[in-house]
Short mmCIF file of C-alpha atoms and ligand atoms in Angstrom, two decimals:
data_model
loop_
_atom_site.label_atom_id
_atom_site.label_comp_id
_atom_site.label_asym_id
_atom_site.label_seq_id
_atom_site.Cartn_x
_atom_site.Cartn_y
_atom_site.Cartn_z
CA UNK A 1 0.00 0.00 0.00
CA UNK A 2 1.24 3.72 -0.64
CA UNK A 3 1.70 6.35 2.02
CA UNK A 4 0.27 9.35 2.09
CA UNK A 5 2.06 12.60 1.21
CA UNK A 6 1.07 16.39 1.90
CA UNK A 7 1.73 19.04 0.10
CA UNK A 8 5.09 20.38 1.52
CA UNK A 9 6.42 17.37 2.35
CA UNK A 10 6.29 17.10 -1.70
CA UNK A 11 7.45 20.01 -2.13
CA UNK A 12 10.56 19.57 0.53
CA UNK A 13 11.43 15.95 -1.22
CA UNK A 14 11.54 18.05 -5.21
CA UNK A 15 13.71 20.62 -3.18
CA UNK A 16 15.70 18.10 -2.35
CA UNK A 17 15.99 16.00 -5.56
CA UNK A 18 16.19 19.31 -7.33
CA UNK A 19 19.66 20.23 -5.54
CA UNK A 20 21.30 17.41 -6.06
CA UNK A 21 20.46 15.80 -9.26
CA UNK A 22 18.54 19.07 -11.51
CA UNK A 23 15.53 16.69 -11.79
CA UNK A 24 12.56 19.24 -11.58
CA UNK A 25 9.85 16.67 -10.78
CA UNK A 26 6.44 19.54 -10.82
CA UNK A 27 3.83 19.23 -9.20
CA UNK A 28 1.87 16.54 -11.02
CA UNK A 29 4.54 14.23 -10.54
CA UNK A 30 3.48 13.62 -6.63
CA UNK A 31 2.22 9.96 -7.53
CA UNK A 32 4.71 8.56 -9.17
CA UNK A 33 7.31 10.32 -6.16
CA UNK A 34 5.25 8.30 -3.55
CA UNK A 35 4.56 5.04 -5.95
CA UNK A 36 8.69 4.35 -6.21
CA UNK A 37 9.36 5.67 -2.12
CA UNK A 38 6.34 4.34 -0.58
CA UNK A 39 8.23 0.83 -0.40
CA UNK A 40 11.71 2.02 0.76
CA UNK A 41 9.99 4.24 3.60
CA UNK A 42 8.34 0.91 4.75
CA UNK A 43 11.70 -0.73 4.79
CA UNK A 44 12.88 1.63 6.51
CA UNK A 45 10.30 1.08 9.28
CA UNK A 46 9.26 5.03 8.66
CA UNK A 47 6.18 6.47 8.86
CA UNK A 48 5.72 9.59 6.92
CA UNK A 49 7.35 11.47 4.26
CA UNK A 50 8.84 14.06 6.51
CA UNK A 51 10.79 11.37 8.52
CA UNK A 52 12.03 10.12 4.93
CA UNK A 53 13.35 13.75 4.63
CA UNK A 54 14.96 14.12 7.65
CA UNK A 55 16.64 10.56 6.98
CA UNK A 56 17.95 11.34 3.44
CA UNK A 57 19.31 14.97 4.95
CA UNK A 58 20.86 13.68 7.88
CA UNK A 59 22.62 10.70 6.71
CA UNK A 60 26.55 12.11 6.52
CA UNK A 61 27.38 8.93 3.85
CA UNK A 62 24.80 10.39 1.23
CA UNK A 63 23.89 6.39 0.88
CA UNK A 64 20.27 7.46 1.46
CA UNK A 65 20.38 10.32 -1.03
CA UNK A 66 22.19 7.97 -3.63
CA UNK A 67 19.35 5.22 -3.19
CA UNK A 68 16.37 7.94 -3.20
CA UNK A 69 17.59 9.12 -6.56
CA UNK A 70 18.33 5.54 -7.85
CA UNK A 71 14.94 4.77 -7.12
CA UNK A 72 13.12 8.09 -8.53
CA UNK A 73 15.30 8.60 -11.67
CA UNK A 74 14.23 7.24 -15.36
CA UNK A 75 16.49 4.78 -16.67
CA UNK A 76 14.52 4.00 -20.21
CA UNK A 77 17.27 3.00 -22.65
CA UNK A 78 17.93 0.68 -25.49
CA UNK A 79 20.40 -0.37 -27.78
CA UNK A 80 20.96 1.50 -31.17
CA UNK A 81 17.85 3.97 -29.43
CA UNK A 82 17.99 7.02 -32.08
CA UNK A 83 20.18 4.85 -34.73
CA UNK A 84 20.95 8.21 -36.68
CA UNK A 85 23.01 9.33 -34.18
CA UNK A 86 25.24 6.27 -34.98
CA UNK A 87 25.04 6.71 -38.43
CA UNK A 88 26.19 10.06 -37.67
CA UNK A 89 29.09 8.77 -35.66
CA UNK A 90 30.04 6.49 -38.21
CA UNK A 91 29.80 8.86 -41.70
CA UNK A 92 31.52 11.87 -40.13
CA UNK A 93 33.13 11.75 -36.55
CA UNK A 94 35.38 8.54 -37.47
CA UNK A 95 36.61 9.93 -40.71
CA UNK A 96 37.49 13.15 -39.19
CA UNK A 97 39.79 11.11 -36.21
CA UNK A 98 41.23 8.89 -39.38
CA UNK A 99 44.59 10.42 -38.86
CA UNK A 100 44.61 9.98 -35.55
CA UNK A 101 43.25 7.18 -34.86
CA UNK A 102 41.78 8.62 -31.89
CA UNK A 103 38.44 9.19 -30.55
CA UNK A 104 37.20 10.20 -27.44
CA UNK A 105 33.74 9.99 -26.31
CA UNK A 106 31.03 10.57 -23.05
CA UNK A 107 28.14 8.70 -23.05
CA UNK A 108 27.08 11.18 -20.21
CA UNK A 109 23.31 10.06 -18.73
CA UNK A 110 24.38 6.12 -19.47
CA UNK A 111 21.90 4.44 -17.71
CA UNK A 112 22.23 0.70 -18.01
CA UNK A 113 24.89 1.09 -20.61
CA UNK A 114 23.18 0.27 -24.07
CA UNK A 115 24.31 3.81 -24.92
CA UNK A 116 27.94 3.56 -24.78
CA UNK A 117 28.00 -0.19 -25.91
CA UNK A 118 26.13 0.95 -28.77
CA UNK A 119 28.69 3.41 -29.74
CA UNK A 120 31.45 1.26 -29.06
CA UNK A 121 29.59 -1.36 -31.27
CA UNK A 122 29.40 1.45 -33.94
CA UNK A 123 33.14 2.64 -33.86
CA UNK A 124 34.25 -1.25 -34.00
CA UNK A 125 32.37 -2.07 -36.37
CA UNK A 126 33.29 1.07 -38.95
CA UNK A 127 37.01 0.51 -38.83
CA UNK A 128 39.10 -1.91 -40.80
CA UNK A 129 41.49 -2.60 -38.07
CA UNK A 130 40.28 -1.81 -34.71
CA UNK A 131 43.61 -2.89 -32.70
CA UNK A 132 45.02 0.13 -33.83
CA UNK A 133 42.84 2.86 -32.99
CA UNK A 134 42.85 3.99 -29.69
CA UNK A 135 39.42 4.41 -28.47
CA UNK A 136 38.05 5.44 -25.25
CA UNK A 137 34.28 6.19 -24.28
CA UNK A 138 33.69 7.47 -20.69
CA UNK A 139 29.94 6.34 -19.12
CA UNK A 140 28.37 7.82 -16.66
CA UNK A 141 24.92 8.28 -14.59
CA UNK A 142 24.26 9.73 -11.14
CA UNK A 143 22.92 6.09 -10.67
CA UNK A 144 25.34 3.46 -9.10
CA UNK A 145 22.15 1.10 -9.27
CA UNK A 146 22.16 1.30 -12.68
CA UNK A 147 25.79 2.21 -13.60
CA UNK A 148 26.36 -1.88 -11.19
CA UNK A 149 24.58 -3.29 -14.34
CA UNK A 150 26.04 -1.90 -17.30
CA UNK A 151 29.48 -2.14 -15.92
CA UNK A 152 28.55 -6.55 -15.81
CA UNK A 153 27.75 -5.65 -19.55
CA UNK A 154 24.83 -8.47 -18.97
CA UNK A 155 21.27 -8.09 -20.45
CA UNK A 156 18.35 -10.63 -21.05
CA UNK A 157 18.80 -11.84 -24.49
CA UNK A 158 15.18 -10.09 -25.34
CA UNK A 159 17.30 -6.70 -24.89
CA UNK A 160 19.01 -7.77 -28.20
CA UNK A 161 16.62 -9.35 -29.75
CA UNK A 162 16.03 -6.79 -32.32
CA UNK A 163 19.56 -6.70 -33.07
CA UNK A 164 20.54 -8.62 -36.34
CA UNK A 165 22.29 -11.80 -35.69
CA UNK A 166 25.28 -11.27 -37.29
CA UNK A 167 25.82 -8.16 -34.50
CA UNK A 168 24.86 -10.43 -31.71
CA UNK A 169 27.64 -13.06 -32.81
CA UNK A 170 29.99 -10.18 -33.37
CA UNK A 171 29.62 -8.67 -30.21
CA UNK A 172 27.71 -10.87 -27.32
CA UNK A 173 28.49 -14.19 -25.89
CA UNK A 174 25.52 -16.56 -25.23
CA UNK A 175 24.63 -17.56 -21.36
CA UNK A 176 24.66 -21.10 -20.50
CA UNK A 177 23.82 -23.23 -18.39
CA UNK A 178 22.57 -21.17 -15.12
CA UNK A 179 23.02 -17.98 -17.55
CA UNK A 180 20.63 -19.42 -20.11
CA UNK A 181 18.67 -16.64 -21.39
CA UNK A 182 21.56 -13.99 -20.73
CA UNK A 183 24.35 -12.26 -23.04
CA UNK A 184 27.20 -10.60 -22.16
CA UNK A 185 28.95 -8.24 -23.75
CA UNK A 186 31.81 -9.02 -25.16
CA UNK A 187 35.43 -7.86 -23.94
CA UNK A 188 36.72 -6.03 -26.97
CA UNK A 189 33.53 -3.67 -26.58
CA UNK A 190 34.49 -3.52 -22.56
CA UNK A 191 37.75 -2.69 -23.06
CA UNK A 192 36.33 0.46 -24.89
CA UNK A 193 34.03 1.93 -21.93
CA UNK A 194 35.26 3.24 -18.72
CA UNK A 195 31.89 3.48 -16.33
CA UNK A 196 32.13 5.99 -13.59
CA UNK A 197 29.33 8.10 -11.18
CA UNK A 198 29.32 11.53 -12.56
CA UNK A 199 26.44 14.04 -11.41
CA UNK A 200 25.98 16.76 -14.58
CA UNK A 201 24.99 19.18 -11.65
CA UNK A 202 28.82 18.87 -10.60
CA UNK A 203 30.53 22.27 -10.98
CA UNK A 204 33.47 20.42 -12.87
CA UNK A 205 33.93 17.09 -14.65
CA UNK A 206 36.51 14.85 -14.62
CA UNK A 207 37.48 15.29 -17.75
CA UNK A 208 41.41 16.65 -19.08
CA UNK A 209 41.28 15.31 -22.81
CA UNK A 210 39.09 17.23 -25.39
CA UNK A 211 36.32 15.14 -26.03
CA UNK A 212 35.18 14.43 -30.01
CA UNK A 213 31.49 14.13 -28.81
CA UNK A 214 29.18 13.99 -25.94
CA UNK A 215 26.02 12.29 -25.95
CA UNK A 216 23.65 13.78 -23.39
CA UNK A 217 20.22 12.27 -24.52
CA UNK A 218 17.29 11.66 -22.78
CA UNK A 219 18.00 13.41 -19.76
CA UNK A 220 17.91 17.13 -20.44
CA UNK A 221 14.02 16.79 -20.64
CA UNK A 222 14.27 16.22 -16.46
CA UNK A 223 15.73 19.66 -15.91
CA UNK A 224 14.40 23.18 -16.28
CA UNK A 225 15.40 25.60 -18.99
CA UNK A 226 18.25 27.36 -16.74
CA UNK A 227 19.67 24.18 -15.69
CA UNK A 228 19.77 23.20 -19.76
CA UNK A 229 21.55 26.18 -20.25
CA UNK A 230 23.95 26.26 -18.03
CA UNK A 231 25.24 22.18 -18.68
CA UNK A 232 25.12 22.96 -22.35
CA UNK A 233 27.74 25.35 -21.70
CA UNK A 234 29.64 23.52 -19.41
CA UNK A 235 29.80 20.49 -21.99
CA UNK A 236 31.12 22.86 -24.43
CA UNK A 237 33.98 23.64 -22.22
CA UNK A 238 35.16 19.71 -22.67
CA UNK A 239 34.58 19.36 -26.48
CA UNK A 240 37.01 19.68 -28.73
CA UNK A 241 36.97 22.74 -31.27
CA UNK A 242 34.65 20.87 -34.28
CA UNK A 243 33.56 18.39 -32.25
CA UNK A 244 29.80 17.01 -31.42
CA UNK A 245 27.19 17.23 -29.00
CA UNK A 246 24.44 14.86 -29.49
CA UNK A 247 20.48 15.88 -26.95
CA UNK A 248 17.91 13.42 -27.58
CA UNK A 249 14.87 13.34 -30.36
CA UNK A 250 12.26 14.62 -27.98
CA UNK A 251 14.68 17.14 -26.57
CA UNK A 252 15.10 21.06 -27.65
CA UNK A 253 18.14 23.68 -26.77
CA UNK A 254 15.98 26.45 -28.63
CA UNK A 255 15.68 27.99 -24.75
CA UNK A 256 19.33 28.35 -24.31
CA UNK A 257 21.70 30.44 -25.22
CA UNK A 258 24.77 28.46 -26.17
CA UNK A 259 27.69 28.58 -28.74
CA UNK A 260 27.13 25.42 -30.34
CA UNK A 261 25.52 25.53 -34.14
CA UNK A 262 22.81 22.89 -35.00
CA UNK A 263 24.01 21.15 -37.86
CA UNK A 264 21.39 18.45 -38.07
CA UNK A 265 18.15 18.03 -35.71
CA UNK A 266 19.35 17.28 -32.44
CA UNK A 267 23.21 17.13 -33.03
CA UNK A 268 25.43 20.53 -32.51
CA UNK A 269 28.86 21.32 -33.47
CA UNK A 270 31.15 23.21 -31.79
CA UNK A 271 33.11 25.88 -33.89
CA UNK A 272 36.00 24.30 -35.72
C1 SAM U 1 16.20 7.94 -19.64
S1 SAM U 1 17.86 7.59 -19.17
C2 SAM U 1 18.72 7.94 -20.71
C3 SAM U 1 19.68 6.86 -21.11
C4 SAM U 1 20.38 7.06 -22.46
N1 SAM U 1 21.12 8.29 -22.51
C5 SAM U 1 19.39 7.00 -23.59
O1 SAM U 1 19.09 8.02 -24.21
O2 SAM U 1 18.89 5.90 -23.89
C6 SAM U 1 18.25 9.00 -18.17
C7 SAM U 1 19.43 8.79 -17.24
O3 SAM U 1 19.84 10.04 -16.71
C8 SAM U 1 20.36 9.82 -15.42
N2 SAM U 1 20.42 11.10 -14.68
C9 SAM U 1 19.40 11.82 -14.15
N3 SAM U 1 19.87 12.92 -13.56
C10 SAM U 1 21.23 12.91 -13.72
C11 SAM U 1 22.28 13.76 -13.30
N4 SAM U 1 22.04 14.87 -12.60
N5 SAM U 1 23.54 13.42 -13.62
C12 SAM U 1 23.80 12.28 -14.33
N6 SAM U 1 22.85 11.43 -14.74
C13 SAM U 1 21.57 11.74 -14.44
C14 SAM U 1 19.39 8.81 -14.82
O4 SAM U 1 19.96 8.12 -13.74
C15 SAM U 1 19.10 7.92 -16.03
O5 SAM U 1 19.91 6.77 -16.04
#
């Protein structure tokens, strides 16, 4: 059964969530707040909303923050989600690091890593010799619930299952026996992605090499126009001069005021 929350206990829990991660919940958004806390609170052996406050604000690890936000963040994802962006990747990015043979990338709202082993798929796949570029994709999410899974690089085979077969061979080993059902992905796609916790609300990232793109999709729509703005910016900071930043099809930086130039819907370009 749910629990019951008032009105300023709502809106102390969005202050909260709006600190730390950006996530602007609204005020319609009350029901699905108390349909994903209601069970931890009980768990917890608490009562009301305003003891799950003082809980989450008092703990000095943060472990109660990091578990609140684990369990009220979106984590829809899915391999090859927005394939144009790939395509994208694949026609223009990698031919402009062909004399290098050098691309850096942040998958920067990861989720359960489908994202970055999707571009890592993409890169490997577009390249005649892929033991001699050196290729590095940083993921990351404020989750650690969900950045746990796509670190073990292990899905139920239905995640892949609209990938063609030939892919699946390429990249994904079959479970067996008590991992019947599972794949995993496979270690020359691991070896590409570096998973680590990084919160975009973070004043800094940790970041030192120029980045060739960013993908920041699906996330953006969470956070209000000034907190849009102001990440935008601060992703420009890390790209390299020409390079790309990729928002997600539903997702619009018409509000901000940014440097970037939109070169295609939903991919930008920073000035050569
Ligand atoms: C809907 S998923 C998007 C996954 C992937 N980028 C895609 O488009 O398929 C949104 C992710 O953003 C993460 N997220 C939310 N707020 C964040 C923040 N402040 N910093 C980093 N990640 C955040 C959530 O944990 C969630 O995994």
């Amino acid at each position: 059964m749910e629990l019951a929350i008032t009105a300023e206990e709502y809106q102390q829990l969005c202050a909260l969530i709006y600190a730390e991660s950006g996530i602007a919940l609204g005020e319609r958004k009350a029901s699905l707040v108390v349909g994903r806390l209601s069970k931890r609170l009980r768990d917890l052996g608490l009562a009301t909303f305003t003891e799950y406050c003082e809980k989450v604000t008092q703990d000095r690890t943060r472990e109660e923050f990091t578990r609140m936000l684990d369990l009220i963040s979106t984590n829809k994802t899915d391999f090859f989600r927005e394939p144009a962006h790939f395509e994208f990747l694949q026609k223009h990015i990698l031919p402009e690091c062909a004399r290098a043979k050098c691309i850096r990338i942040w998958s920067s709202a990861c989720s359960t890593g489908e994202e970055p082993y999707t571009i890592a798929m993409a890169l490997y796949d577009s390249v005649q010799s892929p033991a001699e570029w050196d290729f590095k994709i940083l993921a990351s999410d404020l989750s650690t619930r969900v950045l746990a899974k796509a670190a073990s690089g292990t899905y139920d085979e239905e995640r892949v299952r609209t990938l063609p077969p030939n892919v699946i061979k390429r990249h994904f080993l079959k479970g067996r026996a008590a991992s019947v059902g599972l794949v995993k992905v496979k270690p020359h796609l691991t070896d590409m992605v570096q998973f680590r916790r990084v919160n975009l609300m973070d004043e800094r990232f940790p970041i030192t090499t120029p980045l060739d793109a960013v993908f920041c999709r699906n996330v953006m729509i969470y956070f209000d126009h000034a907190t849009q703005e102001t990440l935008v910016n601060k992703f420009h900071s890390y790209i390299k001069p020409g390079g790309y930043l990729f928002i997600g099809h539903s997702e619009s930086l018409q509000w901000a005021k940014h440097p970037f130039k939109l070169i295609a819907p939903t991919i930008y370009r920073k000035e050569p």
